């Protein structure tokens, strides 16, 4: 047991953390009053993209060039409609509000930048909770005209159907099937032509209730440059479970807040590589500030990803 407590100048502090926590938590510094939940697990220390969750795959699906990355069937479109307006904006909104105390901040940004966002945007967020995607979609009033690149093997799990309801599109393994990746890219070209919104988790995989901001992969920012779409940063932060919310979950399970930040606009007159790195670094810095982090232990980028 035991706790580490470190108080910085200008009222910046480390949160109280268990001595068993990894080195990133020991380096983390946050503004006074920023809540850091008890870690859900012993997080990886060396690879920020290492997967910590391995759900059971219960069905077989081939994510090859024949997979319907664009699905315009009546059945699929009907499922998207009721999935968004009944499940996400109805049942899940109620569940998240009651069980997780979901709060939304920054919705005035959507109105302020209405003209910049009217042709679609790319929302990004930290990946820290099983239902964090619905949290963001609820926050930005997402519609069934949203598409979300997702880890393909998860479509074979019990959550696969609900991932499709949210507009999920499996990312094929580029190391084994370049033809499938070409079909995937062509699908997103068409989604862009239709003016759809995209949502991407640039941290790539989920680490439950993880406070530091991990490095970002460049896919979201490459899409932003390619399609000239704004990046709309969203940050999921945590609050201590108090009051009536103690009836709906253990004290160790934090409450959630989604904060919407100012959009980042790509400059397509600049070289692609330079602009992708600028967007990635600026988004990472902005989201740290939105999360109340004054010193983040991870850099904005990692390796060649």
Coordinates of C-alpha atoms in Angstrom, one line a residue:
X1 CA 0.0 0.0 0.0
X2 CA 1.0 3.6 0.7
X3 CA 0.5 6.7 -1.3
X4 CA 2.8 9.0 -3.2
X5 CA 1.9 12.7 -2.9
X6 CA 3.9 15.4 -4.7
X7 CA 3.0 19.1 -4.6
X8 CA 4.2 21.3 -7.4
X9 CA 4.5 25.1 -7.6
X10 CA 1.5 27.0 -9.0
X11 CA -0.8 24.6 -7.2
X12 CA 0.0 21.7 -9.6
X13 CA -0.1 18.3 -7.9
X14 CA 0.3 14.7 -8.4
X15 CA -2.8 12.8 -7.5
X16 CA -2.6 10.4 -4.6
X17 CA -1.6 7.1 -6.2
X18 CA -0.9 3.5 -5.0
X19 CA 2.7 2.6 -4.7
X20 CA 2.1 -0.4 -7.1
X21 CA 1.3 2.0 -9.9
X22 CA 3.5 2.2 -13.0
X23 CA 6.1 4.9 -13.7
X24 CA 3.8 7.0 -16.0
X25 CA 1.4 7.6 -13.0
X26 CA 4.4 8.6 -10.8
X27 CA 5.4 11.2 -13.4
X28 CA 1.9 12.5 -14.0
X29 CA 1.1 16.1 -12.8
X30 CA -2.3 17.6 -12.8
X31 CA -4.0 20.8 -11.7
X32 CA -5.2 21.1 -8.2
X33 CA -8.6 19.4 -7.8
X34 CA -8.3 17.2 -10.9
X35 CA -9.5 13.7 -9.9
X36 CA -7.5 10.6 -10.8
X37 CA -9.3 7.3 -10.3
X38 CA -7.9 4.2 -8.8
X39 CA -6.3 2.3 -11.7
X40 CA -8.3 -0.5 -13.2
X41 CA -5.2 -2.6 -13.8
X42 CA -1.4 -2.5 -13.9
X43 CA -1.0 -0.7 -17.2
X44 CA 1.8 -1.5 -19.7
X45 CA 4.8 0.7 -19.2
X46 CA 6.8 0.4 -22.4
X47 CA 4.3 0.1 -25.3
X48 CA 1.4 2.6 -25.2
X49 CA -0.5 0.7 -27.9
X50 CA -0.3 -2.7 -26.2
X51 CA -3.8 -4.3 -25.9
X52 CA -5.0 -5.0 -22.4
X53 CA -8.4 -6.5 -23.3
X54 CA -9.0 -9.7 -25.3
X55 CA -12.7 -10.4 -25.7
X56 CA -13.8 -13.8 -26.8
X57 CA -14.5 -14.2 -30.5
X58 CA -17.7 -16.1 -31.0
X59 CA -18.2 -15.9 -34.8
X60 CA -16.2 -16.0 -38.0
X61 CA -16.0 -13.0 -40.3
X62 CA -13.6 -12.5 -43.1
X63 CA -12.4 -8.9 -43.4
X64 CA -11.2 -9.3 -46.9
X65 CA -11.9 -7.4 -50.2
X66 CA -15.4 -8.9 -50.3
X67 CA -16.5 -7.5 -46.9
X68 CA -19.2 -4.7 -47.3
X69 CA -17.2 -1.8 -46.0
X70 CA -20.0 0.3 -47.6
X71 CA -23.4 -1.2 -46.8
X72 CA -26.3 0.6 -48.3
X73 CA -28.8 -2.2 -47.8
X74 CA -32.2 -1.3 -46.4
X75 CA -31.7 -3.6 -43.4
X76 CA -28.4 -2.0 -42.4
X77 CA -29.7 1.6 -42.8
X78 CA -32.8 0.7 -40.7
X79 CA -30.5 -0.8 -38.0
X80 CA -28.4 2.4 -38.0
X81 CA -31.5 4.6 -37.5
X82 CA -32.9 2.7 -34.6
X83 CA -29.4 2.1 -33.2
X84 CA -28.6 5.8 -33.0
X85 CA -32.0 7.3 -32.0
X86 CA -33.3 4.5 -29.8
X87 CA -30.1 2.8 -28.4
X88 CA -27.4 5.5 -28.3
X89 CA -29.5 8.7 -27.8
X90 CA -32.2 6.9 -25.8
X91 CA -31.3 3.9 -23.8
X92 CA -27.5 4.4 -23.5
X93 CA -27.9 8.1 -22.8
X94 CA -30.2 7.2 -19.8
X95 CA -27.8 4.4 -18.6
X96 CA -24.8 6.6 -18.8
X97 CA -26.5 9.5 -17.0
X98 CA -27.7 7.3 -14.2
X99 CA -24.8 4.8 -13.8
X100 CA -21.8 7.0 -14.8
X101 CA -23.2 10.5 -14.1
X102 CA -22.3 11.5 -17.7
X103 CA -21.8 15.2 -18.1
X104 CA -21.1 17.1 -21.3
X105 CA -19.1 20.3 -21.4
X106 CA -18.3 22.6 -24.4
X107 CA -21.4 22.1 -26.5
X108 CA -21.3 25.8 -27.3
X109 CA -18.3 24.9 -29.6
X110 CA -20.7 23.1 -31.9
X111 CA -22.8 26.2 -32.4
X112 CA -19.8 28.6 -32.6
X113 CA -18.2 26.6 -35.4
X114 CA -21.3 25.4 -37.1
X115 CA -20.2 26.6 -40.5
X116 CA -16.8 24.8 -40.2
X117 CA -18.4 21.6 -39.1
X118 CA -21.4 21.5 -41.5
X119 CA -19.6 19.3 -44.0
X120 CA -18.4 16.8 -41.4
X121 CA -15.6 16.6 -38.9
X122 CA -13.4 14.0 -37.3
X123 CA -14.0 13.6 -33.5
X124 CA -11.1 12.2 -31.5
X125 CA -11.0 11.2 -27.9
X126 CA -9.0 9.2 -25.3
X127 CA -10.0 5.5 -25.2
X128 CA -10.7 4.8 -21.5
X129 CA -14.1 3.1 -21.1
X130 CA -16.2 0.4 -22.8
X131 CA -18.9 2.8 -23.7
X132 CA -16.7 5.8 -24.4
X133 CA -17.7 5.9 -28.1
X134 CA -21.4 6.4 -27.3
X135 CA -20.3 9.0 -24.7
X136 CA -18.7 11.1 -27.5
X137 CA -21.5 10.5 -30.0
X138 CA -24.0 11.7 -27.4
X139 CA -21.8 14.7 -26.6
X140 CA -21.6 15.9 -30.2
X141 CA -25.2 14.9 -31.1
X142 CA -23.9 12.3 -33.5
X143 CA -26.2 11.0 -36.2
X144 CA -26.4 7.7 -38.2
X145 CA -24.2 9.5 -40.8
X146 CA -21.1 8.8 -38.6
X147 CA -18.5 6.1 -39.5
X148 CA -15.9 4.8 -37.0
X149 CA -12.8 2.8 -38.0
X150 CA -12.6 0.0 -35.5
X151 CA -10.4 -3.0 -34.6
X152 CA -11.6 -5.7 -36.9
X153 CA -11.4 -8.8 -34.5
X154 CA -13.8 -7.1 -32.1
X155 CA -16.6 -7.5 -34.7
X156 CA -16.4 -11.2 -34.0
X157 CA -17.3 -10.8 -30.4
X158 CA -20.6 -10.3 -28.6
X159 CA -20.3 -6.6 -29.1
X160 CA -19.9 -6.8 -32.9
X161 CA -23.6 -6.1 -33.7
X162 CA -23.6 -3.0 -31.5
X163 CA -20.4 -1.8 -33.1
X164 CA -22.2 -2.0 -36.4
X165 CA -25.1 -0.1 -34.9
X166 CA -22.8 2.8 -34.1
X167 CA -21.5 2.9 -37.6
X168 CA -18.3 0.9 -37.0
X169 CA -16.2 -0.2 -40.0
X170 CA -13.6 -2.9 -39.4
X171 CA -10.0 -2.0 -40.3
X172 CA -8.5 -4.8 -42.3
X173 CA -5.0 -6.1 -41.6
X174 CA -2.8 -4.4 -44.1
X175 CA 0.0 -6.8 -43.6
X176 CA -2.1 -9.7 -44.9
X177 CA -4.5 -8.2 -47.4
X178 CA -3.7 -5.0 -49.3
X179 CA -6.8 -5.5 -51.5
X180 CA -9.0 -5.3 -48.4
X181 CA -7.3 -2.1 -47.2
X182 CA -7.9 -0.6 -50.6
X183 CA -11.6 -1.3 -50.3
X184 CA -11.6 0.1 -46.8
X185 CA -9.9 3.3 -48.0
X186 CA -12.3 3.6 -51.0
X187 CA -15.2 3.3 -48.5
X188 CA -14.0 6.2 -46.5
X189 CA -13.5 8.2 -49.7
X190 CA -17.2 7.7 -50.4
X191 CA -18.2 8.5 -46.8
X192 CA -16.4 11.7 -47.1
X193 CA -18.1 12.5 -50.4
X194 CA -21.4 12.0 -48.6
X195 CA -20.4 14.5 -45.9
X196 CA -20.3 11.9 -43.1
X197 CA -18.7 12.5 -39.7
X198 CA -15.9 10.2 -38.6
X199 CA -14.9 9.3 -35.0
X200 CA -11.4 7.9 -34.2
X201 CA -9.6 6.9 -31.1
X202 CA -6.0 7.9 -31.9
X203 CA -4.7 6.0 -28.9
X204 CA -5.7 2.8 -30.9
X205 CA -6.7 0.6 -28.0
X206 CA -8.6 0.9 -24.7
X207 CA -7.0 1.2 -21.3
X208 CA -9.9 1.4 -18.8
X209 CA -10.0 4.5 -16.6
X210 CA -6.4 5.6 -17.6
X211 CA -5.7 9.2 -16.7
X212 CA -2.5 10.1 -18.7
X213 CA -2.9 10.8 -22.4
X214 CA -1.2 8.2 -24.4
X215 CA 0.6 8.9 -27.8
X216 CA -1.6 9.3 -30.8
X217 CA -1.3 7.3 -34.0
X218 CA -1.4 9.5 -37.1
X219 CA -4.5 8.0 -38.9
X220 CA -7.0 10.6 -37.8
X221 CA -4.7 13.4 -38.7
X222 CA -3.9 11.9 -42.1
X223 CA -7.6 11.7 -42.8
X224 CA -8.1 15.3 -41.7
X225 CA -5.5 16.4 -44.2
X226 CA -6.6 14.1 -47.0
X227 CA -10.3 15.1 -46.7
X228 CA -9.8 18.6 -45.4
X229 CA -12.0 17.8 -42.4
X230 CA -11.6 19.6 -39.0
X231 CA -10.4 17.6 -36.0
X232 CA -12.8 18.0 -33.1
X233 CA -10.9 17.0 -29.9
X234 CA -13.0 15.5 -27.1
X235 CA -11.6 14.5 -23.7
X236 CA -13.1 12.0 -21.2
X237 CA -12.2 12.9 -17.7
X238 CA -13.2 11.4 -14.3
X239 CA -15.0 12.5 -11.2
X240 CA -15.2 10.9 -7.8
X241 CA -18.4 8.8 -7.3
X242 CA -20.4 10.6 -4.6
X243 CA -24.0 11.0 -3.4
X244 CA -26.8 9.2 -5.1
X245 CA -24.4 7.8 -7.7
X246 CA -23.0 5.5 -5.0
X247 CA -26.2 3.5 -5.4
X248 CA -25.3 2.6 -9.1
X249 CA -21.7 1.5 -8.9
X250 CA -18.7 0.9 -6.5
X251 CA -16.8 3.9 -5.2
X252 CA -13.8 2.8 -7.3
X253 CA -15.8 3.3 -10.5
X254 CA -15.5 7.0 -11.4
X255 CA -18.1 9.2 -13.0
X256 CA -17.5 10.6 -16.5
X257 CA -17.3 14.0 -18.1
X258 CA -16.9 14.6 -21.9
X259 CA -15.4 18.0 -22.8
X260 CA -15.6 19.2 -26.4
X261 CA -12.7 21.4 -27.5
X262 CA -12.1 23.9 -30.2
X263 CA -11.7 22.4 -33.7
X264 CA -8.3 22.1 -35.4
X265 CA -8.4 23.0 -39.1
X266 CA -5.9 21.4 -41.5
X267 CA -3.8 23.6 -43.8
X268 CA -3.7 21.7 -47.0
X269 CA -1.3 24.2 -48.6
X270 CA 1.4 22.7 -46.3
X271 CA 3.2 19.4 -47.0
X272 CA 1.2 16.5 -45.8
X273 CA 3.8 15.0 -43.4
X274 CA 4.4 18.4 -41.8
X275 CA 0.8 19.2 -41.3
X276 CA -0.1 15.7 -40.0
X277 CA 2.5 16.1 -37.3
X278 CA 1.3 19.6 -36.5
X279 CA -2.3 18.5 -36.1
X280 CA -1.2 15.5 -34.0
X281 CA 1.0 17.5 -31.6
X282 CA -1.5 20.4 -31.3
X283 CA -4.4 18.0 -30.6
X284 CA -2.4 16.1 -27.9
X285 CA -1.3 19.4 -26.2
X286 CA -4.9 20.8 -26.4
X287 CA -6.4 17.6 -24.9
X288 CA -3.9 17.6 -22.1
X289 CA -5.0 21.1 -21.1
X290 CA -8.7 20.1 -21.4
X291 CA -8.0 17.2 -19.1
X292 CA -6.2 19.3 -16.5
X293 CA -2.9 17.7 -17.1
X294 CA 0.2 19.9 -16.5
X295 CA 2.8 17.3 -17.2
X296 CA 2.0 14.2 -19.3
X297 CA 4.3 11.2 -19.1
X298 CA 3.8 10.1 -22.7
X299 CA 4.8 12.1 -25.9
X300 CA 2.4 13.0 -28.6
X301 CA 3.8 10.4 -31.1
X302 CA 5.4 7.0 -30.7
X303 CA 7.6 5.2 -33.2
X304 CA 6.5 5.3 -36.9
X305 CA 2.7 5.0 -36.1

